[in-house]
CSV table of C-alpha atoms and ligand atoms in Angstrom, one decimal:
chain,number,residue,atom,x,y,z
A,1,MET,CA,-9.7,17.3,-11.0
A,2,ILE,CA,-6.5,19.3,-11.0
A,3,PRO,CA,-4.7,19.4,-14.3
A,4,SER,CA,-1.7,17.1,-14.1
A,5,THR,CA,0.6,19.9,-15.4
A,6,VAL,CA,0.0,21.9,-12.1
A,7,GLN,CA,2.6,21.5,-9.4
A,8,HIS,CA,1.0,20.0,-6.4
A,9,TYR,CA,1.8,20.8,-2.8
A,10,ASN,CA,0.1,18.8,-0.1
A,11,PHE,CA,-0.6,20.6,3.2
A,12,SER,CA,-2.4,17.7,4.9
A,13,ALA,CA,-1.9,17.4,8.7
A,14,GLY,CA,-1.4,13.7,8.4
A,15,PRO,CA,-1.0,11.3,6.8
A,16,ALA,CA,1.0,13.9,5.1
A,17,ILE,CA,3.5,14.9,2.4
A,18,LEU,CA,6.5,12.7,1.9
A,19,PRO,CA,9.7,13.6,0.0
A,20,HIS,CA,9.3,13.0,-3.7
A,21,SER,CA,12.5,11.1,-3.9
A,22,VAL,CA,11.3,8.7,-1.2
A,23,LEU,CA,8.2,7.9,-3.1
A,24,ALA,CA,10.2,7.4,-6.3
A,25,THR,CA,12.6,5.0,-4.5
A,26,ALA,CA,9.6,3.1,-3.1
A,27,GLN,CA,8.1,2.9,-6.5
A,28,SER,CA,11.3,1.6,-8.1
A,29,GLU,CA,11.6,-1.1,-5.4
A,30,MET,CA,7.9,-2.0,-5.2
A,31,PHE,CA,8.1,-5.3,-7.1
A,32,ASP,CA,11.7,-6.2,-6.4
A,33,TYR,CA,13.5,-5.0,-3.3
A,34,ASN,CA,17.3,-5.1,-3.8
A,35,GLY,CA,17.2,-8.1,-6.2
A,36,SER,CA,15.2,-10.3,-3.8
A,37,GLY,CA,12.4,-10.7,-6.3
A,38,CYS,CA,9.9,-9.7,-3.6
A,39,SER,CA,8.3,-6.5,-2.5
A,40,ILE,CA,9.0,-5.4,1.1
A,41,MET,CA,5.3,-5.6,1.6
A,42,THR,CA,5.3,-9.3,0.9
A,43,MET,CA,8.4,-10.3,2.7
A,44,SER,CA,8.7,-11.9,6.1
A,45,HIS,CA,9.5,-9.5,8.9
A,46,ARG,CA,12.1,-12.0,9.9
A,47,SER,CA,13.9,-12.0,6.6
A,48,ASP,CA,17.4,-10.7,6.5
A,49,ALA,CA,16.3,-7.9,4.2
A,50,PHE,CA,13.7,-6.6,6.5
A,51,MET,CA,15.8,-7.1,9.7
A,52,GLN,CA,18.5,-5.0,8.0
A,53,ILE,CA,15.9,-2.3,7.1
A,54,LEU,CA,14.7,-2.2,10.8
A,55,TYR,CA,18.2,-2.1,12.1
A,56,GLN,CA,19.3,0.7,9.8
A,57,ALA,CA,16.1,2.8,10.5
A,58,GLU,CA,16.9,2.6,14.2
A,59,GLN,CA,20.5,3.6,13.6
A,60,ASP,CA,19.6,6.5,11.4
A,61,LEU,CA,17.0,7.8,13.8
A,62,ARG,CA,19.5,7.5,16.6
A,63,GLN,CA,21.9,9.6,14.6
A,64,LEU,CA,19.3,12.2,13.5
A,65,LEU,CA,18.1,12.8,17.1
A,66,ASN,CA,21.4,12.1,18.8
A,67,ILE,CA,19.7,9.5,21.0
A,68,PRO,CA,21.9,8.5,23.9
A,69,SER,CA,22.8,4.8,24.3
A,70,ASN,CA,20.7,4.4,27.4
A,71,TYR,CA,17.5,5.0,25.4
A,72,LYS,CA,15.7,2.3,23.5
A,73,ILE,CA,13.8,2.8,20.2
A,74,LEU,CA,10.7,0.9,19.2
A,75,PHE,CA,8.5,1.0,16.1
A,76,MET,CA,5.1,0.2,17.5
A,77,GLN,CA,1.6,-0.1,16.1
A,78,GLY,CA,-1.6,1.4,17.5
A,79,GLY,CA,-0.8,5.0,16.7
A,80,ALA,CA,0.1,7.8,19.1
A,81,SER,CA,-3.3,7.1,20.7
A,82,ALA,CA,-2.2,3.7,22.0
A,83,GLN,CA,0.7,5.4,23.8
A,84,PHE,CA,-1.7,7.5,25.9
A,85,ASN,CA,-2.4,4.3,27.8
A,86,MET,CA,0.8,2.4,27.2
A,87,VAL,CA,2.9,5.0,29.0
A,88,VAL,CA,0.6,4.6,32.0
A,89,MET,CA,0.7,0.8,32.0
A,90,ASN,CA,4.5,0.8,31.7
A,91,LEU,CA,5.5,3.7,34.0
A,92,ALA,CA,2.8,4.3,36.6
A,93,ASN,CA,2.9,0.9,38.5
A,94,GLY,CA,3.3,1.7,42.2
A,95,PHE,CA,2.7,5.4,41.8
A,96,LYS,CA,-0.4,7.3,43.0
A,97,ARG,CA,-0.3,10.2,40.5
A,98,ILE,CA,0.6,11.3,37.0
A,99,ASP,CA,0.6,14.9,35.9
A,100,SER,CA,-0.9,15.9,32.7
A,101,VAL,CA,-0.7,19.2,30.8
A,102,VAL,CA,-3.6,20.0,28.5
A,103,THR,CA,-2.8,22.4,25.7
A,104,GLY,CA,-5.1,21.4,22.9
A,105,ASN,CA,-7.0,18.7,21.2
A,106,TRP,CA,-4.5,15.9,21.5
A,107,SER,CA,-3.3,16.4,25.1
A,108,ARG,CA,-6.9,16.8,26.1
A,109,ILE,CA,-7.7,13.4,24.6
A,110,ALA,CA,-4.6,11.9,26.2
A,111,HIS,CA,-5.7,13.4,29.6
A,112,SER,CA,-9.2,11.8,29.2
A,113,GLN,CA,-7.7,8.4,28.5
A,114,MET,CA,-4.7,8.0,30.7
A,115,GLY,CA,-6.6,7.0,33.9
A,116,LYS,CA,-8.9,4.4,32.2
A,117,LEU,CA,-6.9,1.3,32.9
A,118,SER,CA,-5.5,2.3,36.3
A,119,ASP,CA,-6.4,3.7,39.6
A,120,VAL,CA,-3.7,6.3,39.3
A,121,GLU,CA,-4.9,10.0,39.8
A,122,VAL,CA,-4.5,11.9,36.5
A,123,HIS,CA,-3.7,15.3,37.9
A,124,LEU,CA,-4.3,18.3,35.7
A,125,ALA,CA,-1.0,20.2,35.9
A,126,ALA,CA,-2.1,23.1,33.6
A,127,HIS,CA,-5.0,23.7,31.2
A,128,GLY,CA,-4.3,25.9,28.2
A,129,GLY,CA,-8.1,25.8,27.3
A,130,ASP,CA,-9.2,27.3,30.6
A,131,LEU,CA,-6.4,29.8,30.7
A,132,TYR,CA,-6.2,31.0,27.2
A,133,ASN,CA,-8.9,29.2,25.1
A,134,TYR,CA,-6.0,27.3,23.4
A,135,THR,CA,-4.4,30.4,22.0
A,136,ASP,CA,-1.3,30.1,24.2
A,137,VAL,CA,0.6,27.4,26.1
A,138,PRO,CA,1.0,27.5,29.9
A,139,PRO,CA,4.7,28.2,30.7
A,140,VAL,CA,6.6,25.2,32.0
A,141,SER,CA,7.4,27.1,35.2
A,142,GLU,CA,3.7,27.3,36.0
A,143,TRP,CA,3.0,23.6,35.6
A,144,ASP,CA,1.6,22.2,38.9
A,145,VAL,CA,3.7,19.0,39.0
A,146,SER,CA,5.1,16.8,41.8
A,147,ALA,CA,8.5,15.2,41.6
A,148,ASP,CA,6.8,12.1,43.1
A,149,SER,CA,4.4,11.6,40.2
A,150,ALA,CA,5.1,8.7,37.9
A,151,PHE,CA,5.6,11.2,35.0
A,152,VAL,CA,4.3,14.4,33.5
A,153,HIS,CA,2.7,14.2,30.1
A,154,TYR,CA,2.5,17.0,27.6
A,155,CYS,CA,2.2,17.5,23.8
A,156,ILE,CA,4.9,19.6,22.4
A,157,ASN,CA,3.0,20.5,19.2
A,158,GLU,CA,-0.8,20.6,19.1
A,159,THR,CA,-1.6,19.7,15.5
A,160,VAL,CA,-5.2,20.9,15.7
A,161,HIS,CA,-4.8,24.2,17.6
A,162,GLY,CA,-1.5,25.1,15.9
A,163,LEU,CA,0.3,25.6,19.2
A,164,GLN,CA,3.9,24.7,20.0
A,165,TYR,CA,6.1,24.8,23.0
A,166,ARG,CA,9.3,26.7,22.1
A,167,ASP,CA,11.0,26.4,25.4
A,168,ILE,CA,11.6,22.8,26.1
A,169,PRO,CA,11.1,21.8,29.8
A,170,LYS,CA,14.2,21.0,31.7
A,171,PRO,CA,14.0,17.9,33.9
A,172,ASP,CA,15.2,19.5,37.2
A,173,GLY,CA,12.5,19.0,39.9
A,174,LEU,CA,10.2,17.4,37.4
A,175,PRO,CA,9.2,13.8,37.3
A,176,PRO,CA,10.2,12.0,34.0
A,177,ILE,CA,8.7,13.8,31.1
A,178,VAL,CA,6.6,11.9,28.6
A,179,CYS,CA,6.1,13.8,25.4
A,180,ASP,CA,3.8,13.4,22.4
A,181,MET,CA,6.0,14.7,19.5
A,182,SER,CA,3.8,13.3,16.8
A,183,SER,CA,3.5,16.4,14.7
A,184,GLU,CA,7.0,17.9,15.2
A,185,ILE,CA,9.5,15.1,15.7
A,186,LEU,CA,12.6,15.6,13.6
A,187,SER,CA,11.6,19.2,12.8
A,188,ARG,CA,14.0,20.8,15.2
A,189,GLN,CA,16.8,19.8,17.5
A,190,ILE,CA,15.9,18.5,20.9
A,191,ASN,CA,17.8,17.1,23.8
A,192,VAL,CA,16.5,13.5,24.1
A,193,ALA,CA,18.1,13.2,27.5
A,194,ASP,CA,15.6,15.7,28.9
A,195,TYR,CA,12.8,13.1,28.4
A,196,GLY,CA,11.7,9.9,29.9
A,197,VAL,CA,9.6,8.8,26.9
A,198,ILE,CA,9.1,10.4,23.5
A,199,TYR,CA,6.5,9.0,21.2
A,200,ALA,CA,5.2,10.0,17.8
A,201,GLY,CA,2.9,8.6,15.2
A,202,ALA,CA,4.9,8.4,11.9
A,203,GLN,CA,2.3,9.8,9.6
A,204,LYS,CA,3.3,13.5,9.9
A,205,ASN,CA,7.0,14.0,9.8
A,206,ILE,CA,8.3,10.5,9.3
A,207,GLY,CA,6.3,8.1,7.0
A,208,PRO,CA,2.9,6.6,6.4
A,209,SER,CA,0.5,5.8,9.2
A,210,GLY,CA,1.0,2.4,10.9
A,211,ALA,CA,4.3,2.9,12.7
A,212,THR,CA,4.7,4.8,16.0
A,213,ILE,CA,8.1,5.7,17.2
A,214,VAL,CA,8.7,5.2,21.0
A,215,ILE,CA,12.0,6.4,22.5
A,216,ILE,CA,12.3,5.3,26.1
A,217,ARG,CA,15.0,5.7,28.8
A,218,GLU,CA,16.2,2.3,29.9
A,219,ASP,CA,15.8,2.6,33.6
A,220,LEU,CA,12.0,3.4,33.3
A,221,LEU,CA,11.5,-0.1,31.7
A,222,GLU,CA,11.9,-1.7,35.1
A,223,ARG,CA,8.7,-0.1,36.4
A,224,CYS,CA,6.3,-2.2,34.4
A,225,SER,CA,4.2,-4.8,36.3
A,226,GLU,CA,4.2,-8.5,35.5
A,227,ARG,CA,0.5,-8.2,35.1
A,228,VAL,CA,0.7,-6.1,32.0
A,229,PRO,CA,0.3,-8.3,29.0
A,230,ASP,CA,3.4,-8.6,26.8
A,231,ILE,CA,1.9,-6.9,23.9
A,232,TRP,CA,1.6,-3.7,26.0
A,233,ASN,CA,4.9,-4.1,27.7
A,234,TYR,CA,7.7,-2.1,26.1
A,235,GLN,CA,10.3,-4.5,27.5
A,236,SER,CA,8.8,-7.5,25.8
A,237,HIS,CA,9.2,-5.7,22.4
A,238,ILE,CA,12.7,-4.6,23.2
A,239,THR,CA,13.8,-8.1,24.4
A,240,ARG,CA,12.6,-9.5,21.0
A,241,GLN,CA,14.3,-6.7,19.0
A,242,GLY,CA,11.0,-5.2,17.9
A,243,MET,CA,9.7,-8.6,16.7
A,244,TYR,CA,7.4,-9.5,19.6
A,245,ASN,CA,4.6,-9.5,17.0
A,246,THR,CA,4.6,-8.6,13.3
A,247,PRO,CA,5.8,-5.0,13.0
A,248,ALA,CA,4.4,-2.6,10.4
A,249,THR,CA,7.0,-3.6,7.9
A,250,TYR,CA,6.1,-1.2,5.0
A,251,PRO,CA,5.6,1.9,7.1
A,252,ILE,CA,9.0,1.1,8.8
A,253,TYR,CA,10.6,0.7,5.4
A,254,ILE,CA,9.3,4.1,4.2
A,255,SER,CA,10.3,5.7,7.5
A,256,GLY,CA,13.8,4.4,7.0
A,257,LEU,CA,13.9,6.0,3.5
A,258,VAL,CA,12.8,9.3,5.1
A,259,PHE,CA,15.5,9.1,7.7
A,260,ARG,CA,18.0,8.6,4.8
A,261,TRP,CA,16.6,11.6,3.0
A,262,LEU,CA,16.8,13.7,6.1
A,263,LEU,CA,20.4,12.8,6.7
A,264,ALA,CA,21.2,13.7,3.1
A,265,GLN,CA,19.5,17.2,3.7
A,266,GLY,CA,22.1,17.8,6.4
A,267,GLY,CA,20.0,16.3,9.3
A,268,VAL,CA,17.8,18.0,11.8
A,269,ALA,CA,19.9,21.1,12.3
A,270,ALA,CA,19.7,21.9,8.5
A,271,ILE,CA,15.9,21.2,8.2
A,272,GLU,CA,15.3,23.3,11.4
A,273,GLY,CA,16.6,26.4,9.6
A,274,ILE,CA,14.4,25.7,6.6
A,275,ASN,CA,11.4,25.0,8.8
A,276,ARG,CA,11.9,28.4,10.5
A,277,LEU,CA,12.0,30.2,7.2
A,278,LYS,CA,8.9,28.5,6.0
A,279,ALA,CA,6.9,29.3,9.2
A,280,ASP,CA,8.2,32.9,9.3
A,281,LYS,CA,7.1,33.4,5.7
A,282,LEU,CA,3.6,32.1,6.3
A,283,TYR,CA,3.0,33.9,9.5
A,284,SER,CA,4.3,37.1,7.9
A,285,ALA,CA,1.8,36.7,5.1
A,286,ILE,CA,-1.0,36.4,7.7
A,287,ASP,CA,0.2,39.3,9.9
A,288,GLN,CA,0.9,41.6,6.9
A,289,SER,CA,-2.6,41.1,5.4
A,290,GLY,CA,-4.1,44.1,7.3
A,291,GLY,CA,-6.4,41.8,9.2
A,292,PHE,CA,-7.8,39.9,6.2
A,293,TYR,CA,-6.1,36.7,7.4
A,294,THR,CA,-6.0,36.0,11.1
A,295,ASN,CA,-4.3,33.5,13.4
A,296,PRO,CA,-5.4,33.5,17.0
A,297,VAL,CA,-2.2,32.0,18.6
A,298,LYS,CA,0.2,34.2,20.6
A,299,ALA,CA,3.4,34.7,18.6
A,300,HIS,CA,5.7,32.8,21.0
A,301,ALA,CA,3.5,29.7,20.9
A,302,ARG,CA,2.7,29.6,17.1
A,303,SER,CA,3.4,26.2,15.7
A,304,GLN,CA,6.1,26.0,13.0
A,305,MET,CA,4.5,22.8,11.7
A,306,ASN,CA,0.7,23.5,11.6
A,307,VAL,CA,-0.3,27.0,10.7
A,308,ILE,CA,-4.0,27.8,11.2
A,309,PHE,CA,-5.6,30.8,9.7
A,310,TYR,CA,-9.0,32.4,8.8
A,311,THR,CA,-10.4,34.8,6.3
A,312,PRO,CA,-13.2,37.2,7.5
A,313,SER,CA,-15.9,34.6,6.9
A,314,ALA,CA,-16.6,30.9,6.9
A,315,GLN,CA,-17.9,31.2,3.3
A,316,LEU,CA,-14.7,32.9,2.2
A,317,ASP,CA,-12.7,30.2,4.0
A,318,GLN,CA,-14.6,27.6,1.9
A,319,GLN,CA,-13.8,29.5,-1.3
A,320,PHE,CA,-10.2,29.7,-0.3
A,321,VAL,CA,-9.8,26.0,0.2
A,322,LEU,CA,-11.7,25.2,-3.1
A,323,GLN,CA,-9.7,27.7,-5.2
A,324,ALA,CA,-6.4,26.8,-3.6
A,325,ASN,CA,-7.1,23.2,-4.3
A,326,ALA,CA,-7.8,23.9,-8.0
A,327,GLN,CA,-4.3,25.5,-8.2
A,328,GLY,CA,-2.6,22.4,-6.7
A,329,LEU,CA,-2.5,23.7,-3.1
A,330,CYS,CA,-4.1,20.6,-1.6
A,331,MET,CA,-5.8,19.8,1.8
A,332,LEU,CA,-5.7,23.2,3.3
A,333,ASN,CA,-9.1,22.8,5.1
A,334,GLY,CA,-9.0,23.3,8.9
A,335,TYR,CA,-9.7,20.5,11.4
A,336,LYS,CA,-13.4,19.6,11.6
A,337,THR,CA,-14.0,21.5,14.9
A,338,MET,CA,-11.9,24.5,14.0
A,339,GLY,CA,-13.0,25.5,10.5
A,340,GLY,CA,-10.8,27.9,8.5
A,341,MET,CA,-7.6,26.7,7.0
A,342,ARG,CA,-4.6,24.7,8.3
A,343,ALA,CA,-1.3,24.5,6.4
A,344,SER,CA,0.9,21.7,7.7
A,345,ILE,CA,4.4,22.5,6.6
A,346,TYR,CA,6.3,19.4,7.7
A,347,ASN,CA,9.9,18.7,6.8
A,348,ALA,CA,9.0,17.4,3.3
A,349,MET,CA,7.2,20.6,2.3
A,350,PRO,CA,9.7,22.7,0.3
A,351,LEU,CA,10.0,26.4,0.7
A,352,GLN,CA,8.6,26.8,-2.8
A,353,GLY,CA,5.3,25.2,-1.6
A,354,VAL,CA,5.0,27.8,1.1
A,355,GLU,CA,5.8,30.6,-1.4
A,356,ALA,CA,3.1,29.2,-3.8
A,357,LEU,CA,0.7,29.4,-0.9
A,358,THR,CA,1.6,33.0,0.2
A,359,ASP,CA,1.4,34.1,-3.5
A,360,PHE,CA,-2.1,32.5,-3.6
A,361,MET,CA,-3.1,34.2,-0.4
A,362,GLN,CA,-2.1,37.6,-1.8
A,363,ASP,CA,-4.0,37.0,-5.0
A,364,PHE,CA,-7.1,35.8,-3.1
A,365,GLN,CA,-7.0,38.9,-0.9
A,366,ARG,CA,-6.8,41.1,-4.0
A,367,ARG,CA,-9.9,39.5,-5.4
A,368,TYR,CA,-12.0,39.2,-2.2
A,369,GLY,CA,-10.4,41.7,0.3
B,401,PMP,N1,-1.1,13.3,19.0
B,401,PMP,C1,-1.0,14.3,18.1
B,401,PMP,C2,-0.2,15.5,18.4
B,401,PMP,C3,-1.6,14.1,16.9
B,401,PMP,O1,-1.5,15.1,15.9
B,401,PMP,C4,-2.3,12.9,16.6
B,401,PMP,C5,-3.0,12.6,15.3
B,401,PMP,N2,-3.3,13.6,14.5
B,401,PMP,C6,-2.4,12.0,17.6
B,401,PMP,C7,-1.8,12.2,18.8
B,401,PMP,C8,-3.2,10.7,17.4
B,401,PMP,O2,-2.4,9.9,16.6
B,401,PMP,P1,-2.9,8.5,16.0
B,401,PMP,O3,-4.0,8.8,15.0
B,401,PMP,O4,-1.7,8.0,15.4
B,401,PMP,O5,-3.3,7.7,17.1
């Protein structure tokens, strides 16, 4: 047990840290939302109170990401994993091929799943594993894509391998771009109009698990076949204002509070600056450790959200995680297949949390280096 007087910082990759003020608001409204006498959790999704929460969450997300009016927003269930297939069911009807860029664990899984419910060819447009053993991302200019494909799918930030695309693909000559933004949405400014579909599980940079954001360009909705069941058809959810079936009401409510929090911080532009500072601080601590800490990722592809690092041995890694945890620096263990450490420093992680981590890293190195 960590003494309760210790300041805790949660570096989990997801479900992940949420702003303290958001949790405090949720706590204060737990039993009685806005004088209704009910918790959001126990309220009908068709109640005026919840409908207003959903509407406001959508408006706030639209403002935060500057989402153009020809894009629809959905809060779906099934996680980002369900989107691996849903984008195919909705966008690939009548097409022979989709292009898929593999840059790490999640796009590799997406690639393995996308062809399962369809005869469409899932063409490997680039493979960061084969090329660089997942220590770099294949440049967009080298993707082998066809303008005739239904879309090209890629993952902008690989949560497990700690890789991120800095240069965002421009749509010229590319088919519509479908992007998994699960672990970086709202962390930096993007141009939504460059994308056909953006999807993201909420449980990293937005809210609790259970809600998945889908942002889709309107014209692409026409592609879906009548044979796709309504539950898997984006249009059926849009036509029913997100109420085709019961949405994940509580995760949507918390996501809405997070959007409000982010707007109060100054929006995505403001948080982007802080995120850059945090990542620079952490990577500098690694790079200036004289080789005691290492990160295998090429500098230009290092994730600003998920920072992986290693000490000289697996035993020391274990000690690091244990001792850091005892000091309130929680959930720093690396992904199960990766070992080492992973510090996820999403929007809600304050700069002080990263400073506490880099202080601990220096102290640990003094004792074991
Ligand atoms: N994509 C990325 C980039 C992820 O980090 C994750 C989850 N860690 C997923 C997809 C899968 O998300 P879910 O568990 O919501 O299906």
